[in-house]
Short mmCIF file of C-alpha atoms and ligand atoms in Angstrom, two decimals:
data_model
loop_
_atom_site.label_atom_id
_atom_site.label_comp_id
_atom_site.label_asym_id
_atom_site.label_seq_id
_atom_site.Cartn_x
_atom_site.Cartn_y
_atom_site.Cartn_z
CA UNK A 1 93.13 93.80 120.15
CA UNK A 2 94.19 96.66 117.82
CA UNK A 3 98.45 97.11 118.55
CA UNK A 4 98.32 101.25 118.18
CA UNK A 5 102.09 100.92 117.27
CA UNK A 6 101.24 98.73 114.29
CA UNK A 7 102.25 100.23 111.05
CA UNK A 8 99.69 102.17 108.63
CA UNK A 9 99.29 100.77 105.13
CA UNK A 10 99.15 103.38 102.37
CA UNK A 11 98.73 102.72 98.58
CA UNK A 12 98.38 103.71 95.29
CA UNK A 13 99.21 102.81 91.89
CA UNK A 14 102.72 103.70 91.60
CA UNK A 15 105.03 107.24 93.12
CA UNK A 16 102.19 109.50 92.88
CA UNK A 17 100.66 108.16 96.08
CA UNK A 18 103.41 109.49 97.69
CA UNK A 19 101.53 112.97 98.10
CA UNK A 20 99.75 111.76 100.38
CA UNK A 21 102.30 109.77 101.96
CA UNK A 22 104.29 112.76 102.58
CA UNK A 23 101.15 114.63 104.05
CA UNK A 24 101.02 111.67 106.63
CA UNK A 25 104.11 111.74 107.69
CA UNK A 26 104.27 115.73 108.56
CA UNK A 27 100.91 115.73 109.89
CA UNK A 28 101.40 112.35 112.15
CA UNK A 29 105.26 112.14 112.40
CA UNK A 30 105.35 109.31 114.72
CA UNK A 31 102.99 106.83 112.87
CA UNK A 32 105.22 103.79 110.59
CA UNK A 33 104.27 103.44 107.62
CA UNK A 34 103.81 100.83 104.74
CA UNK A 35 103.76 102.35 101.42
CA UNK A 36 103.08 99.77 98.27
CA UNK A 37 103.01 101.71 95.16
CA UNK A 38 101.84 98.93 92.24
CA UNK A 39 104.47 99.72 89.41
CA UNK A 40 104.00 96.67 87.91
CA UNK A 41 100.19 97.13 87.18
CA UNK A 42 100.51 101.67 86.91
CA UNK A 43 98.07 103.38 85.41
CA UNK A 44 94.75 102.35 87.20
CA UNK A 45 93.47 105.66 85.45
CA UNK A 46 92.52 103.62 82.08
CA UNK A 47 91.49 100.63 83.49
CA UNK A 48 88.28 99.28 84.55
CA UNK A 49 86.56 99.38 87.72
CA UNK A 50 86.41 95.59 88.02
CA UNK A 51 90.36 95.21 87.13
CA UNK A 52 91.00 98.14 89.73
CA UNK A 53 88.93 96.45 92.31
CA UNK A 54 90.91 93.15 92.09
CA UNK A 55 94.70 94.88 92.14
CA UNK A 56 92.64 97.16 95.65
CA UNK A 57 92.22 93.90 96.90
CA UNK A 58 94.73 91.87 96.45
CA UNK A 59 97.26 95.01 97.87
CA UNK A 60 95.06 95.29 101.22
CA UNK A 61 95.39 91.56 101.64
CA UNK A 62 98.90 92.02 100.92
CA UNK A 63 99.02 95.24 103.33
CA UNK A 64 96.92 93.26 106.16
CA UNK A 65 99.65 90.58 105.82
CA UNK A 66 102.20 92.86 107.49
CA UNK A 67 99.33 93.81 110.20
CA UNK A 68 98.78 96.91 109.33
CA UNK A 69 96.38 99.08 111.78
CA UNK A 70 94.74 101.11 108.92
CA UNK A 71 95.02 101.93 105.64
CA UNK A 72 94.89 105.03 103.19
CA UNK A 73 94.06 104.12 99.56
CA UNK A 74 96.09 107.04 98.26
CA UNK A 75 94.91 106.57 94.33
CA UNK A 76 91.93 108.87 93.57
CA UNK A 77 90.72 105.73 90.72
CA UNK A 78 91.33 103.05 93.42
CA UNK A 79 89.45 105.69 95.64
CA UNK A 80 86.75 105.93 93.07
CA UNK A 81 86.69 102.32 92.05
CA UNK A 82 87.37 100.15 94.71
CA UNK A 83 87.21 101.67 97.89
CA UNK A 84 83.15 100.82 98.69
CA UNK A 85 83.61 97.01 98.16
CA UNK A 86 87.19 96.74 99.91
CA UNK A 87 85.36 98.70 102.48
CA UNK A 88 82.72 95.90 103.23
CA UNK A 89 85.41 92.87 102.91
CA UNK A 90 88.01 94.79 105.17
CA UNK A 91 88.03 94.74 109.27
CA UNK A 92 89.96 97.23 109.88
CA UNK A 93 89.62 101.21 109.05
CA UNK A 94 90.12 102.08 105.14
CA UNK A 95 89.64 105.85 103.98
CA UNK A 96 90.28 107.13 100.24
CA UNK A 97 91.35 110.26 99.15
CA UNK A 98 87.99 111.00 97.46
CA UNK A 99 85.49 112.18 100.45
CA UNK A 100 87.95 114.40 102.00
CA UNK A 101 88.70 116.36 98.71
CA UNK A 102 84.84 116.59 97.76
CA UNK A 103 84.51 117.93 101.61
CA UNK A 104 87.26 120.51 101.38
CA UNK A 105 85.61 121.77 98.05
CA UNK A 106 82.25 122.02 99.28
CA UNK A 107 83.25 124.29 102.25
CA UNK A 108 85.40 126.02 99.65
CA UNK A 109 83.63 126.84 97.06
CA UNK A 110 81.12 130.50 97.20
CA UNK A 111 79.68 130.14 93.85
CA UNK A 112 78.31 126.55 94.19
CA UNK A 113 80.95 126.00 90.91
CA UNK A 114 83.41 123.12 91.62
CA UNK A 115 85.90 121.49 88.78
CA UNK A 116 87.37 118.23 88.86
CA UNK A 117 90.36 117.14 87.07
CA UNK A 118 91.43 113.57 87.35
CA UNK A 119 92.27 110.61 85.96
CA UNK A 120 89.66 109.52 82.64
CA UNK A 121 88.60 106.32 86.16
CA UNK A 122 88.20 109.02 88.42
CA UNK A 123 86.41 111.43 86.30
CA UNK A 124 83.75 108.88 84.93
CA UNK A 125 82.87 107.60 87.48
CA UNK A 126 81.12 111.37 88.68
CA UNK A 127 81.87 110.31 92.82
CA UNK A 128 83.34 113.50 93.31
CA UNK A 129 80.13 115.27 92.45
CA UNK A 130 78.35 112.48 94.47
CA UNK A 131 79.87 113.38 97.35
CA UNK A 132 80.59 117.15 96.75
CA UNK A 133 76.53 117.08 96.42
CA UNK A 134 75.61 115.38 98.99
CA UNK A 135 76.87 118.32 100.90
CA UNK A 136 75.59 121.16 98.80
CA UNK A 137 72.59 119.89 96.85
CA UNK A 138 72.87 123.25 94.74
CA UNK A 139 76.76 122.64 93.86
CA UNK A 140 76.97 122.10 89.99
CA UNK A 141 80.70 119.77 89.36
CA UNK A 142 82.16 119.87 86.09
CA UNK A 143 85.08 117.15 85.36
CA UNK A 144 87.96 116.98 83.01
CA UNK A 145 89.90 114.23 82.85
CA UNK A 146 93.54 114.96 81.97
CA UNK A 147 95.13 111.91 81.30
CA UNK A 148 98.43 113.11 80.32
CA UNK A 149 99.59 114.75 83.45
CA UNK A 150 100.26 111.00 84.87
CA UNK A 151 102.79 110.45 82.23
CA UNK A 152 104.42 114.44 82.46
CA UNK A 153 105.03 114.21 85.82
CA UNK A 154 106.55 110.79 85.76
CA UNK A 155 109.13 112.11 82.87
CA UNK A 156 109.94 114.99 85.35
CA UNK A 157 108.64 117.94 83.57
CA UNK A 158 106.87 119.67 86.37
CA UNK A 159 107.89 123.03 85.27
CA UNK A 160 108.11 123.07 81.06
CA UNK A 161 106.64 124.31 78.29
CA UNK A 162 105.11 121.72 77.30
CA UNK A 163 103.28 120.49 80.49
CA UNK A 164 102.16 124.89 80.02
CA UNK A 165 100.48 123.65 76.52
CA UNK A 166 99.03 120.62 77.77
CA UNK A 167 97.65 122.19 80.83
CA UNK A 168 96.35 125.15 78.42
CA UNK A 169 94.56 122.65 76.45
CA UNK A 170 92.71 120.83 79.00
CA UNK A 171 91.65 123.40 81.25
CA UNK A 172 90.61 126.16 78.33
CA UNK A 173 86.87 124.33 78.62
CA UNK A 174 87.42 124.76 82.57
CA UNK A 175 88.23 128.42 82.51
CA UNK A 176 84.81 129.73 81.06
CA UNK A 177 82.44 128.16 83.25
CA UNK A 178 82.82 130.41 86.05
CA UNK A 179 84.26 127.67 88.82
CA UNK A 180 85.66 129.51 92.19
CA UNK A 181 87.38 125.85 93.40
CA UNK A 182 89.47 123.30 91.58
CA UNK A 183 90.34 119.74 93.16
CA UNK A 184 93.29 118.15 91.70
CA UNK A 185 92.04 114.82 91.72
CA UNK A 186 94.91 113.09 91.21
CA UNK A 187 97.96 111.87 93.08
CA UNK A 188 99.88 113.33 90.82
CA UNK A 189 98.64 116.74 90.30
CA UNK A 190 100.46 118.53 93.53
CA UNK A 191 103.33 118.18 91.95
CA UNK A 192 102.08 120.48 88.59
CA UNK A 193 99.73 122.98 91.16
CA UNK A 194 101.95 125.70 90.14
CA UNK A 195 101.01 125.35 86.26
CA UNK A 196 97.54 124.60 87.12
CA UNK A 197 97.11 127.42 89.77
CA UNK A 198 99.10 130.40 87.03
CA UNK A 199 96.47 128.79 84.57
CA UNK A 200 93.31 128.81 86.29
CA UNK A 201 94.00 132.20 87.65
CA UNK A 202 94.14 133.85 91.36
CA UNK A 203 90.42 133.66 91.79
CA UNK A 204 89.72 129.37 91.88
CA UNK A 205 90.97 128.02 94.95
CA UNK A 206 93.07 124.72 94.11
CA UNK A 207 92.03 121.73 96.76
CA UNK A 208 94.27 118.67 97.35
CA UNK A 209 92.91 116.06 99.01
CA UNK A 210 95.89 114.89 100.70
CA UNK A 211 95.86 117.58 103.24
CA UNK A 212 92.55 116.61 104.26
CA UNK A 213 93.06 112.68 103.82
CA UNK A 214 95.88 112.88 106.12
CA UNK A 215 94.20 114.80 108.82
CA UNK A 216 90.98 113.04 108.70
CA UNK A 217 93.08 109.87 109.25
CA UNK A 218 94.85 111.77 112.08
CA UNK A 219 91.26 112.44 113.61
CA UNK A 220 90.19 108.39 113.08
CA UNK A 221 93.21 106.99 114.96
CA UNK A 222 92.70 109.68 117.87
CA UNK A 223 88.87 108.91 118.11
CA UNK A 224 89.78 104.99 118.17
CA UNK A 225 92.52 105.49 120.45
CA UNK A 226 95.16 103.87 117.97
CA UNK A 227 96.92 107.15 117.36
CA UNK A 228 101.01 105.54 118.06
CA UNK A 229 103.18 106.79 120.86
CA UNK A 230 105.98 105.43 120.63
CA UNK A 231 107.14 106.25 116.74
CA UNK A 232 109.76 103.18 115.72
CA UNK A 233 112.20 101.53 117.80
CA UNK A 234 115.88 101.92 117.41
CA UNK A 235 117.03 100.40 113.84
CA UNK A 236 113.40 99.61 113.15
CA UNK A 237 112.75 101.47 109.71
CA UNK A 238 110.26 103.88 110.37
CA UNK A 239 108.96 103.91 106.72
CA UNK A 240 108.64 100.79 104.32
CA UNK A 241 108.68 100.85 100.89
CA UNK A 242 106.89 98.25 98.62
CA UNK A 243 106.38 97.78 94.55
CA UNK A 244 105.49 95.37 91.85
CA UNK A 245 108.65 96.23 89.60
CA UNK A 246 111.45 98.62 88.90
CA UNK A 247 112.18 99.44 92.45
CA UNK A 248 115.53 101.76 91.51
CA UNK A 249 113.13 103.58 89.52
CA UNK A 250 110.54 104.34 92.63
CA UNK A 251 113.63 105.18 94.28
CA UNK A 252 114.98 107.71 92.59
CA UNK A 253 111.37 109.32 91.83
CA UNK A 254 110.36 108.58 95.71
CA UNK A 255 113.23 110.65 96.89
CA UNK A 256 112.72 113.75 94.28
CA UNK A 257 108.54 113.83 96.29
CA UNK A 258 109.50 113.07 99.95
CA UNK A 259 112.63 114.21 101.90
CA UNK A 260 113.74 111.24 104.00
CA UNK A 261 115.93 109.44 102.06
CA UNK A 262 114.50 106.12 100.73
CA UNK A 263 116.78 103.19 101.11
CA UNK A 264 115.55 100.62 99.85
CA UNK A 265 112.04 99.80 98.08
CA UNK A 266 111.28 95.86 98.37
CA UNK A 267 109.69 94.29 95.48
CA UNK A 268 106.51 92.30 96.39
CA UNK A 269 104.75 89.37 93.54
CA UNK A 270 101.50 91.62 94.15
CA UNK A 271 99.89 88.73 92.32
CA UNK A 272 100.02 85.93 94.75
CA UNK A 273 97.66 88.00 97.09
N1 DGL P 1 97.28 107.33 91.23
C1 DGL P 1 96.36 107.60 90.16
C2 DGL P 1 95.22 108.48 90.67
O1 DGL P 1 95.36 109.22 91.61
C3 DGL P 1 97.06 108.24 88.98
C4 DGL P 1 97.97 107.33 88.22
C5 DGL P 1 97.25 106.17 87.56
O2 DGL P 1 96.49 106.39 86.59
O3 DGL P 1 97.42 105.07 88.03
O4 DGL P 1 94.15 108.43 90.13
#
């Protein structure tokens, strides 16, 4: 018997996950949550499918070890990788970030001209423009992988001159082929949508899949009747913070992405799961 007041488990590779997280928690304010961000292990963009299919798996079993009702893989790679086999192997409901974002595009887009940017994972694996086609046959999906922006955003230069070059670099081969929609395919993206949007001009609508990832999840727990009613109990933390490593650092980078005011992030040996 499903307990609707059980936490949901969210996770990603490290801080960028908490996009989404923060998209949970305004559209579903009185679900707990479980975040485990795996700091330790960070990127997952570089790695192989195989490696990011054991580190998805061992952090469900980890996640379904605090009973979690559901759980959000926040990562667009673990999304990419992972999410089909943890899928089969899992009992209770998993969603990635990757369908909803393909589905917001492909009712976005009038040309039939999506881009992708992502991580180098994300972007070679092509399940974006799986998915985006599966809707619109006709859609053509061109991907960039930007593998820089991880490491920019995590230094804090959201707004600099040099995330401006970088950006101008990568997207240049995006700009001439005549795209209307962008998804930023990556947790961390969001947080540069303002350099990416002033680049890639008024005219290509930018798509972030956390929106819809958070209100497709909202739509899941109503339709299986586990959507929480009674948020958390008096001095029960509401939201629970997990890592591999440096947990001062998630902390203070946690804090600058989501307004609540994280006290504490526990760290977890993420390799005895
Ligand atoms: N969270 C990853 C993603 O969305 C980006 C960071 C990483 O490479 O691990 O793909």
């Amino acid at each position: 018997m499903i307990n609707k007041n059980a936490p949901v488990g969210v996770f990603d590779s490290g801080v960028g996950g908490l996009t989404v997280m923060r998209e949970i928690m305004r559209q579903t304010p009185n679900e707990k949550i479980i975040y485990f961000g795996d700091t330790a292990r960070v990127p997952y963009g570089s790695k192989s499918r195989d490696t990011v299919t054991k580190y998805s798996r061992q952090i469900v079993r980890f996640l379904q070890s605090k009973e979690v009702k559901a759980i959000v893989v926040a990562c667009n790679t673990a999304s990419a990788y992972a999410l089909e086999e943890i899928e089969k192997e899992t009992d209770i409901p998993i969603i990635g970030v990757v369908k909803p974002g393909a589905k917001v595009a492909a009712a976005a887009t009038v040309n039939g001209r999506v881009g992708v940017i992502g991580t180098e994972g994300t972007i070679s694996s092509g399940i974006y423009s799986e998915y985006i086609k599966k809707i619109n046959p006709k859609a053509s999906v061109i991907g960039k992988a930007c593998p820089l922006f991880v490491p920019l955003v995590e230094e804090g230069l959201w707004q600099d001159p040099v995330t401006d070059d970088i950006a101008g670099r990568y997207l240049e081969e995006l700009i001439d082929t005549g795209i209307d929609t962008l998804i930023l395919g990556c947790t961390h993206y969001p947080l540069i949508r303002s350099t990416v949007g002033r680049l890639m001009g008024e005219e290509v609508t930018l798509v972030n899949p956390a929106y819809e990832t958070a209100r497709e999840l909202k739509e899941l727990l109503q339709e299986k009747n586990m959507l929480s009613d009674a948020g958390a109990k008096l001095g029960e933390e509401r939201y629970r913070f997990y890592v591999s490593d440096a947990a001062e650092k998630f902390k203070r980078f946690a804090n600058s992405i989501i307004k609540y005011g994280i006290l504490s992030a526990k760290i977890v040996n993420i390799e005895e799961y």
